[in-house]
PDB file of N, CA and C in Angstrom:
ATOM      1  N   MET F   1     300.922  48.396 274.013  1.00  0.00           N
ATOM      2  CA  MET F   1     301.492  46.677 273.987  1.00  0.00           C
ATOM      3  C   MET F   1     300.151  46.281 274.616  1.00  0.00           C
ATOM      4  N   GLN F   2     299.805  45.168 274.417  1.00  0.00           N
ATOM      5  CA  GLN F   2     298.235  44.655 275.129  1.00  0.00           C
ATOM      6  C   GLN F   2     298.793  43.732 275.926  1.00  0.00           C
ATOM      7  N   ALA F   3     297.796  43.317 276.397  1.00  0.00           N
ATOM      8  CA  ALA F   3     298.444  42.094 277.314  1.00  0.00           C
ATOM      9  C   ALA F   3     297.728  40.913 276.432  1.00  0.00           C
ATOM     10  N   SER F   4     298.283  39.099 277.565  1.00  0.00           N
ATOM     11  CA  SER F   4     297.537  38.397 277.043  1.00  0.00           C
ATOM     12  C   SER F   4     296.336  38.275 277.656  1.00  0.00           C
ATOM     13  N   THR F   5     295.476  37.427 276.593  1.00  0.00           N
ATOM     14  CA  THR F   5     293.903  37.365 277.800  1.00  0.00           C
ATOM     15  C   THR F   5     293.875  36.137 278.102  1.00  0.00           C
ATOM     16  N   PHE F   6     295.357  35.245 278.187  1.00  0.00           N
ATOM     17  CA  PHE F   6     295.518  34.336 279.211  1.00  0.00           C
ATOM     18  C   PHE F   6     295.870  34.378 280.836  1.00  0.00           C
ATOM     19  N   LEU F   7     296.955  35.754 280.627  1.00  0.00           N
ATOM     20  CA  LEU F   7     296.237  36.029 281.888  1.00  0.00           C
ATOM     21  C   LEU F   7     295.730  37.401 283.098  1.00  0.00           C
ATOM     22  N   ASN F   8     294.871  37.452 281.843  1.00  0.00           N
ATOM     23  CA  ASN F   8     293.000  37.963 282.511  1.00  0.00           C
ATOM     24  C   ASN F   8     292.192  36.612 282.632  1.00  0.00           C
ATOM     25  N   TRP F   9     292.896  35.003 282.201  1.00  0.00           N
ATOM     26  CA  TRP F   9     291.632  34.597 282.460  1.00  0.00           C
ATOM     27  C   TRP F   9     291.131  33.830 283.692  1.00  0.00           C
ATOM     28  N   ARG F  10     290.450  33.545 284.554  1.00  0.00           N
ATOM     29  CA  ARG F  10     289.844  33.638 285.760  1.00  0.00           C
ATOM     30  C   ARG F  10     288.768  32.233 285.933  1.00  0.00           C
ATOM     31  N   SER F  11     289.295  30.760 286.798  1.00  0.00           N
ATOM     32  CA  SER F  11     288.839  30.030 287.132  1.00  0.00           C
ATOM     33  C   SER F  11     287.373  29.957 287.775  1.00  0.00           C
ATOM     34  N   LYS F  12     285.763  29.760 286.565  1.00  0.00           N
ATOM     35  CA  LYS F  12     284.674  29.332 286.719  1.00  0.00           C
ATOM     36  C   LYS F  12     284.671  29.604 288.177  1.00  0.00           C
ATOM     37  N   SER F  13     284.860  28.459 289.058  1.00  0.00           N
ATOM     38  CA  SER F  13     285.120  27.994 290.520  1.00  0.00           C
ATOM     39  C   SER F  13     286.221  28.981 292.130  1.00  0.00           C
ATOM     40  N   ASP F  14     286.305  29.887 291.640  1.00  0.00           N
ATOM     41  CA  ASP F  14     287.616  31.101 292.139  1.00  0.00           C
ATOM     42  C   ASP F  14     286.588  30.875 293.069  1.00  0.00           C
ATOM     43  N   PRO F  15     287.389  31.593 294.003  1.00  0.00           N
ATOM     44  CA  PRO F  15     286.340  31.524 295.080  1.00  0.00           C
ATOM     45  C   PRO F  15     286.759  33.885 295.928  1.00  0.00           C
ATOM     46  N   ARG F  16     287.140  33.717 295.366  1.00  0.00           N
ATOM     47  CA  ARG F  16     288.058  35.122 294.562  1.00  0.00           C
ATOM     48  C   ARG F  16     287.591  36.161 293.907  1.00  0.00           C
ATOM     49  N   GLN F  17     287.165  36.253 292.661  1.00  0.00           N
ATOM     50  CA  GLN F  17     286.398  35.598 291.561  1.00  0.00           C
ATOM     51  C   GLN F  17     285.872  37.914 292.165  1.00  0.00           C
ATOM     52  N   GLU F  18     285.897  39.281 291.444  1.00  0.00           N
ATOM     53  CA  GLU F  18     285.495  39.754 291.380  1.00  0.00           C
ATOM     54  C   GLU F  18     284.025  39.825 291.364  1.00  0.00           C
ATOM     55  N   PHE F  19     283.230  39.434 290.105  1.00  0.00           N
ATOM     56  CA  PHE F  19     282.353  39.530 289.708  1.00  0.00           C
ATOM     57  C   PHE F  19     281.695  37.878 289.183  1.00  0.00           C
ATOM     58  N   VAL F  20     280.967  37.638 290.038  1.00  0.00           N
ATOM     59  CA  VAL F  20     279.951  36.623 289.545  1.00  0.00           C
ATOM     60  C   VAL F  20     279.083  36.642 288.577  1.00  0.00           C
ATOM     61  N   TRP F  21     279.659  36.041 287.527  1.00  0.00           N
ATOM     62  CA  TRP F  21     278.708  35.293 286.091  1.00  0.00           C
ATOM     63  C   TRP F  21     277.495  35.184 286.695  1.00  0.00           C
ATOM     64  N   SER F  22     275.822  35.874 285.822  1.00  0.00           N
ATOM     65  CA  SER F  22     274.421  35.269 286.120  1.00  0.00           C
ATOM     66  C   SER F  22     273.586  36.011 285.320  1.00  0.00           C
ATOM     67  N   PRO F  23     273.250  34.620 284.318  1.00  0.00           N
ATOM     68  CA  PRO F  23     272.145  35.487 283.242  1.00  0.00           C
ATOM     69  C   PRO F  23     271.518  35.752 283.890  1.00  0.00           C
ATOM     70  N   ARG F  24     270.399  36.886 282.974  1.00  0.00           N
ATOM     71  CA  ARG F  24     269.588  37.612 283.615  1.00  0.00           C
ATOM     72  C   ARG F  24     268.177  37.641 283.511  1.00  0.00           C
ATOM     73  N   THR F  25     267.475  37.537 284.015  1.00  0.00           N
ATOM     74  CA  THR F  25     266.139  36.715 283.822  1.00  0.00           C
ATOM     75  C   THR F  25     265.554  37.500 283.224  1.00  0.00           C
ATOM     76  N   GLU F  26     264.685  37.150 281.509  1.00  0.00           N
ATOM     77  CA  GLU F  26     263.956  38.492 281.477  1.00  0.00           C
ATOM     78  C   GLU F  26     261.870  37.446 281.022  1.00  0.00           C
ATOM     79  N   ASN F  27     261.538  38.307 281.828  1.00  0.00           N
ATOM     80  CA  ASN F  27     260.012  37.329 281.503  1.00  0.00           C
ATOM     81  C   ASN F  27     259.665  37.806 279.408  1.00  0.00           C
ATOM     82  N   PHE F  28     258.369  37.217 279.579  1.00  0.00           N
ATOM     83  CA  PHE F  28     258.451  37.401 277.767  1.00  0.00           C
ATOM     84  C   PHE F  28     257.750  38.384 277.652  1.00  0.00           C
ATOM     85  N   PHE F  29     257.124  39.208 277.793  1.00  0.00           N
ATOM     86  CA  PHE F  29     256.270  40.721 277.473  1.00  0.00           C
ATOM     87  C   PHE F  29     258.325  41.966 277.683  1.00  0.00           C
ATOM     88  N   GLU F  30     259.235  41.510 279.039  1.00  0.00           N
ATOM     89  CA  GLU F  30     259.790  42.523 278.347  1.00  0.00           C
ATOM     90  C   GLU F  30     261.090  41.724 277.157  1.00  0.00           C
ATOM     91  N   ARG F  31     261.053  40.530 277.307  1.00  0.00           N
ATOM     92  CA  ARG F  31     261.613  39.780 275.440  1.00  0.00           C
ATOM     93  C   ARG F  31     260.831  40.455 274.827  1.00  0.00           C
ATOM     94  N   HIS F  32     259.942  40.562 274.157  1.00  0.00           N
ATOM     95  CA  HIS F  32     259.237  40.570 273.064  1.00  0.00           C
ATOM     96  C   HIS F  32     258.118  42.127 273.072  1.00  0.00           C
ATOM     97  N   GLN F  33     258.664  42.932 274.240  1.00  0.00           N
ATOM     98  CA  GLN F  33     257.860  44.014 273.437  1.00  0.00           C
ATOM     99  C   GLN F  33     256.954  44.048 273.314  1.00  0.00           C
ATOM    100  N   VAL F  34     255.704  43.241 273.792  1.00  0.00           N
ATOM    101  CA  VAL F  34     254.001  43.722 273.648  1.00  0.00           C
ATOM    102  C   VAL F  34     253.275  44.829 274.091  1.00  0.00           C
ATOM    103  N   GLY F  35     253.629  45.559 275.158  1.00  0.00           N
ATOM    104  CA  GLY F  35     253.335  46.595 275.430  1.00  0.00           C
ATOM    105  C   GLY F  35     253.889  47.488 274.688  1.00  0.00           C
ATOM    106  N   GLN F  36     255.117  47.861 273.749  1.00  0.00           N
ATOM    107  CA  GLN F  36     255.257  48.634 273.224  1.00  0.00           C
ATOM    108  C   GLN F  36     254.513  48.896 271.684  1.00  0.00           C
ATOM    109  N   VAL F  37     254.633  47.155 271.697  1.00  0.00           N
ATOM    110  CA  VAL F  37     253.917  46.836 269.708  1.00  0.00           C
ATOM    111  C   VAL F  37     251.932  47.914 270.183  1.00  0.00           C
ATOM    112  N   LEU F  38     252.067  47.191 271.527  1.00  0.00           N
ATOM    113  CA  LEU F  38     250.124  47.879 270.948  1.00  0.00           C
ATOM    114  C   LEU F  38     249.896  48.796 271.220  1.00  0.00           C
ATOM    115  N   GLY F  39     250.711  49.555 271.551  1.00  0.00           N
ATOM    116  CA  GLY F  39     251.049  51.549 272.093  1.00  0.00           C
ATOM    117  C   GLY F  39     251.065  51.648 270.765  1.00  0.00           C
ATOM    118  N   GLY F  40     252.146  51.373 270.144  1.00  0.00           N
ATOM    119  CA  GLY F  40     252.219  51.642 268.695  1.00  0.00           C
ATOM    120  C   GLY F  40     250.746  51.466 267.617  1.00  0.00           C
ATOM    121  N   LEU F  41     250.287  50.097 267.618  1.00  0.00           N
ATOM    122  CA  LEU F  41     249.240  50.265 267.425  1.00  0.00           C
ATOM    123  C   LEU F  41     247.766  50.840 267.595  1.00  0.00           C
ATOM    124  N   VAL F  42     248.024  51.502 268.297  1.00  0.00           N
ATOM    125  CA  VAL F  42     246.823  51.707 269.500  1.00  0.00           C
ATOM    126  C   VAL F  42     246.579  53.818 268.591  1.00  0.00           C
ATOM    127  N   MET F  43     248.195  54.156 269.116  1.00  0.00           N
ATOM    128  CA  MET F  43     248.457  55.300 268.399  1.00  0.00           C
ATOM    129  C   MET F  43     248.606  55.902 266.908  1.00  0.00           C
ATOM    130  N   SER F  44     248.739  55.221 266.341  1.00  0.00           N
ATOM    131  CA  SER F  44     248.606  54.832 264.288  1.00  0.00           C
ATOM    132  C   SER F  44     247.621  54.839 264.366  1.00  0.00           C
ATOM    133  N   SER F  45     246.084  53.837 264.749  1.00  0.00           N
ATOM    134  CA  SER F  45     244.653  53.907 264.579  1.00  0.00           C
ATOM    135  C   SER F  45     244.338  55.013 264.893  1.00  0.00           C
ATOM    136  N   LEU F  46     245.515  56.055 266.539  1.00  0.00           N
ATOM    137  CA  LEU F  46     244.337  57.821 266.991  1.00  0.00           C
ATOM    138  C   LEU F  46     244.499  58.154 265.195  1.00  0.00           C
ATOM    139  N   LEU F  47     246.239  58.498 265.428  1.00  0.00           N
ATOM    140  CA  LEU F  47     246.195  58.756 264.436  1.00  0.00           C
ATOM    141  C   LEU F  47     245.733  58.703 262.868  1.00  0.00           C
ATOM    142  N   TRP F  48     245.336  57.874 262.384  1.00  0.00           N
ATOM    143  CA  TRP F  48     244.851  57.200 260.696  1.00  0.00           C
ATOM    144  C   TRP F  48     243.128  57.523 261.482  1.00  0.00           C
ATOM    145  N   GLY F  49     242.154  58.149 262.368  1.00  0.00           N
ATOM    146  CA  GLY F  49     241.458  58.354 262.300  1.00  0.00           C
ATOM    147  C   GLY F  49     241.646  59.748 262.149  1.00  0.00           C
ATOM    148  N   LEU F  50     242.146  60.587 262.674  1.00  0.00           N
ATOM    149  CA  LEU F  50     241.619  61.726 262.749  1.00  0.00           C
ATOM    150  C   LEU F  50     242.889  62.517 261.671  1.00  0.00           C
ATOM    151  N   LEU F  51     243.512  61.840 260.351  1.00  0.00           N
ATOM    152  CA  LEU F  51     243.215  61.817 259.329  1.00  0.00           C
ATOM    153  C   LEU F  51     242.054  62.304 258.414  1.00  0.00           C
ATOM    154  N   ALA F  52     241.566  61.150 258.971  1.00  0.00           N
ATOM    155  CA  ALA F  52     240.163  60.797 257.610  1.00  0.00           C
ATOM    156  C   ALA F  52     239.492  61.513 258.196  1.00  0.00           C
ATOM    157  N   VAL F  53     239.126  62.014 260.284  1.00  0.00           N
ATOM    158  CA  VAL F  53     238.887  62.578 259.964  1.00  0.00           C
ATOM    159  C   VAL F  53     238.757  64.339 259.142  1.00  0.00           C
ATOM    160  N   GLY F  54     239.780  64.237 259.113  1.00  0.00           N
ATOM    161  CA  GLY F  54     240.736  65.912 258.423  1.00  0.00           C
ATOM    162  C   GLY F  54     240.151  65.956 257.772  1.00  0.00           C
ATOM    163  N   VAL F  55     240.720  64.615 256.591  1.00  0.00           N
ATOM    164  CA  VAL F  55     240.017  64.745 255.314  1.00  0.00           C
ATOM    165  C   VAL F  55     237.979  64.675 254.399  1.00  0.00           C
ATOM    166  N   TYR F  56     237.899  63.929 255.404  1.00  0.00           N
ATOM    167  CA  TYR F  56     236.373  64.678 255.767  1.00  0.00           C
ATOM    168  C   TYR F  56     236.331  66.509 255.761  1.00  0.00           C
ATOM    169  N   ALA F  57     236.175  66.367 256.457  1.00  0.00           N
ATOM    170  CA  ALA F  57     235.850  67.950 257.023  1.00  0.00           C
ATOM    171  C   ALA F  57     235.621  69.249 255.718  1.00  0.00           C
ATOM    172  N   VAL F  58     237.406  68.244 254.553  1.00  0.00           N
ATOM    173  CA  VAL F  58     238.084  69.481 253.804  1.00  0.00           C
ATOM    174  C   VAL F  58     237.232  68.637 252.468  1.00  0.00           C
ATOM    175  N   TYR F  59     237.077  67.593 252.545  1.00  0.00           N
ATOM    176  CA  TYR F  59     236.276  67.787 251.496  1.00  0.00           C
ATOM    177  C   TYR F  59     234.433  67.893 251.391  1.00  0.00           C
ATOM    178  N   SER F  60     234.186  67.700 252.636  1.00  0.00           N
ATOM    179  CA  SER F  60     232.795  67.983 252.683  1.00  0.00           C
ATOM    180  C   SER F  60     233.050  69.951 252.182  1.00  0.00           C
ATOM    181  N   LEU F  61     233.554  70.430 252.749  1.00  0.00           N
ATOM    182  CA  LEU F  61     234.016  72.152 252.856  1.00  0.00           C
ATOM    183  C   LEU F  61     233.706  72.247 251.501  1.00  0.00           C
ATOM    184  N   VAL F  62     234.793  71.243 250.512  1.00  0.00           N
ATOM    185  CA  VAL F  62     234.651  71.878 248.893  1.00  0.00           C
ATOM    186  C   VAL F  62     233.469  71.355 248.378  1.00  0.00           C
ATOM    187  N   LEU F  63     233.060  70.399 248.604  1.00  0.00           N
ATOM    188  CA  LEU F  63     231.765  70.000 248.121  1.00  0.00           C
ATOM    189  C   LEU F  63     230.300  70.676 248.841  1.00  0.00           C
ATOM    190  N   GLY F  64     230.583  71.756 250.208  1.00  0.00           N
ATOM    191  CA  GLY F  64     229.729  72.192 250.069  1.00  0.00           C
ATOM    192  C   GLY F  64     229.917  73.618 249.734  1.00  0.00           C
ATOM    193  N   THR F  65     230.180  74.277 249.115  1.00  0.00           N
ATOM    194  CA  THR F  65     231.306  75.911 248.601  1.00  0.00           C
ATOM    195  C   THR F  65     230.397  75.637 247.088  1.00  0.00           C
ATOM    196  N   ILE F  66     230.044  73.840 246.229  1.00  0.00           N
ATOM    197  CA  ILE F  66     229.927  74.185 245.176  1.00  0.00           C
ATOM    198  C   ILE F  66     228.367  74.922 244.761  1.00  0.00           C
TER     199      ILE F  66
END
């Protein structure tokens, strides 16, 4: 059996209230996660660079044997 939500309702002006609602303050960098995006771009760039070096190394080995 479910209790009515009206019985659980409390007034915001009630000083006996156990938990006071306060909005969580976030700054711009926490909200938009710029650091994670920039870190992802750097990691992606490093991986693409390693892939390019690897492909060039294999390509030069194949051409060097001909």
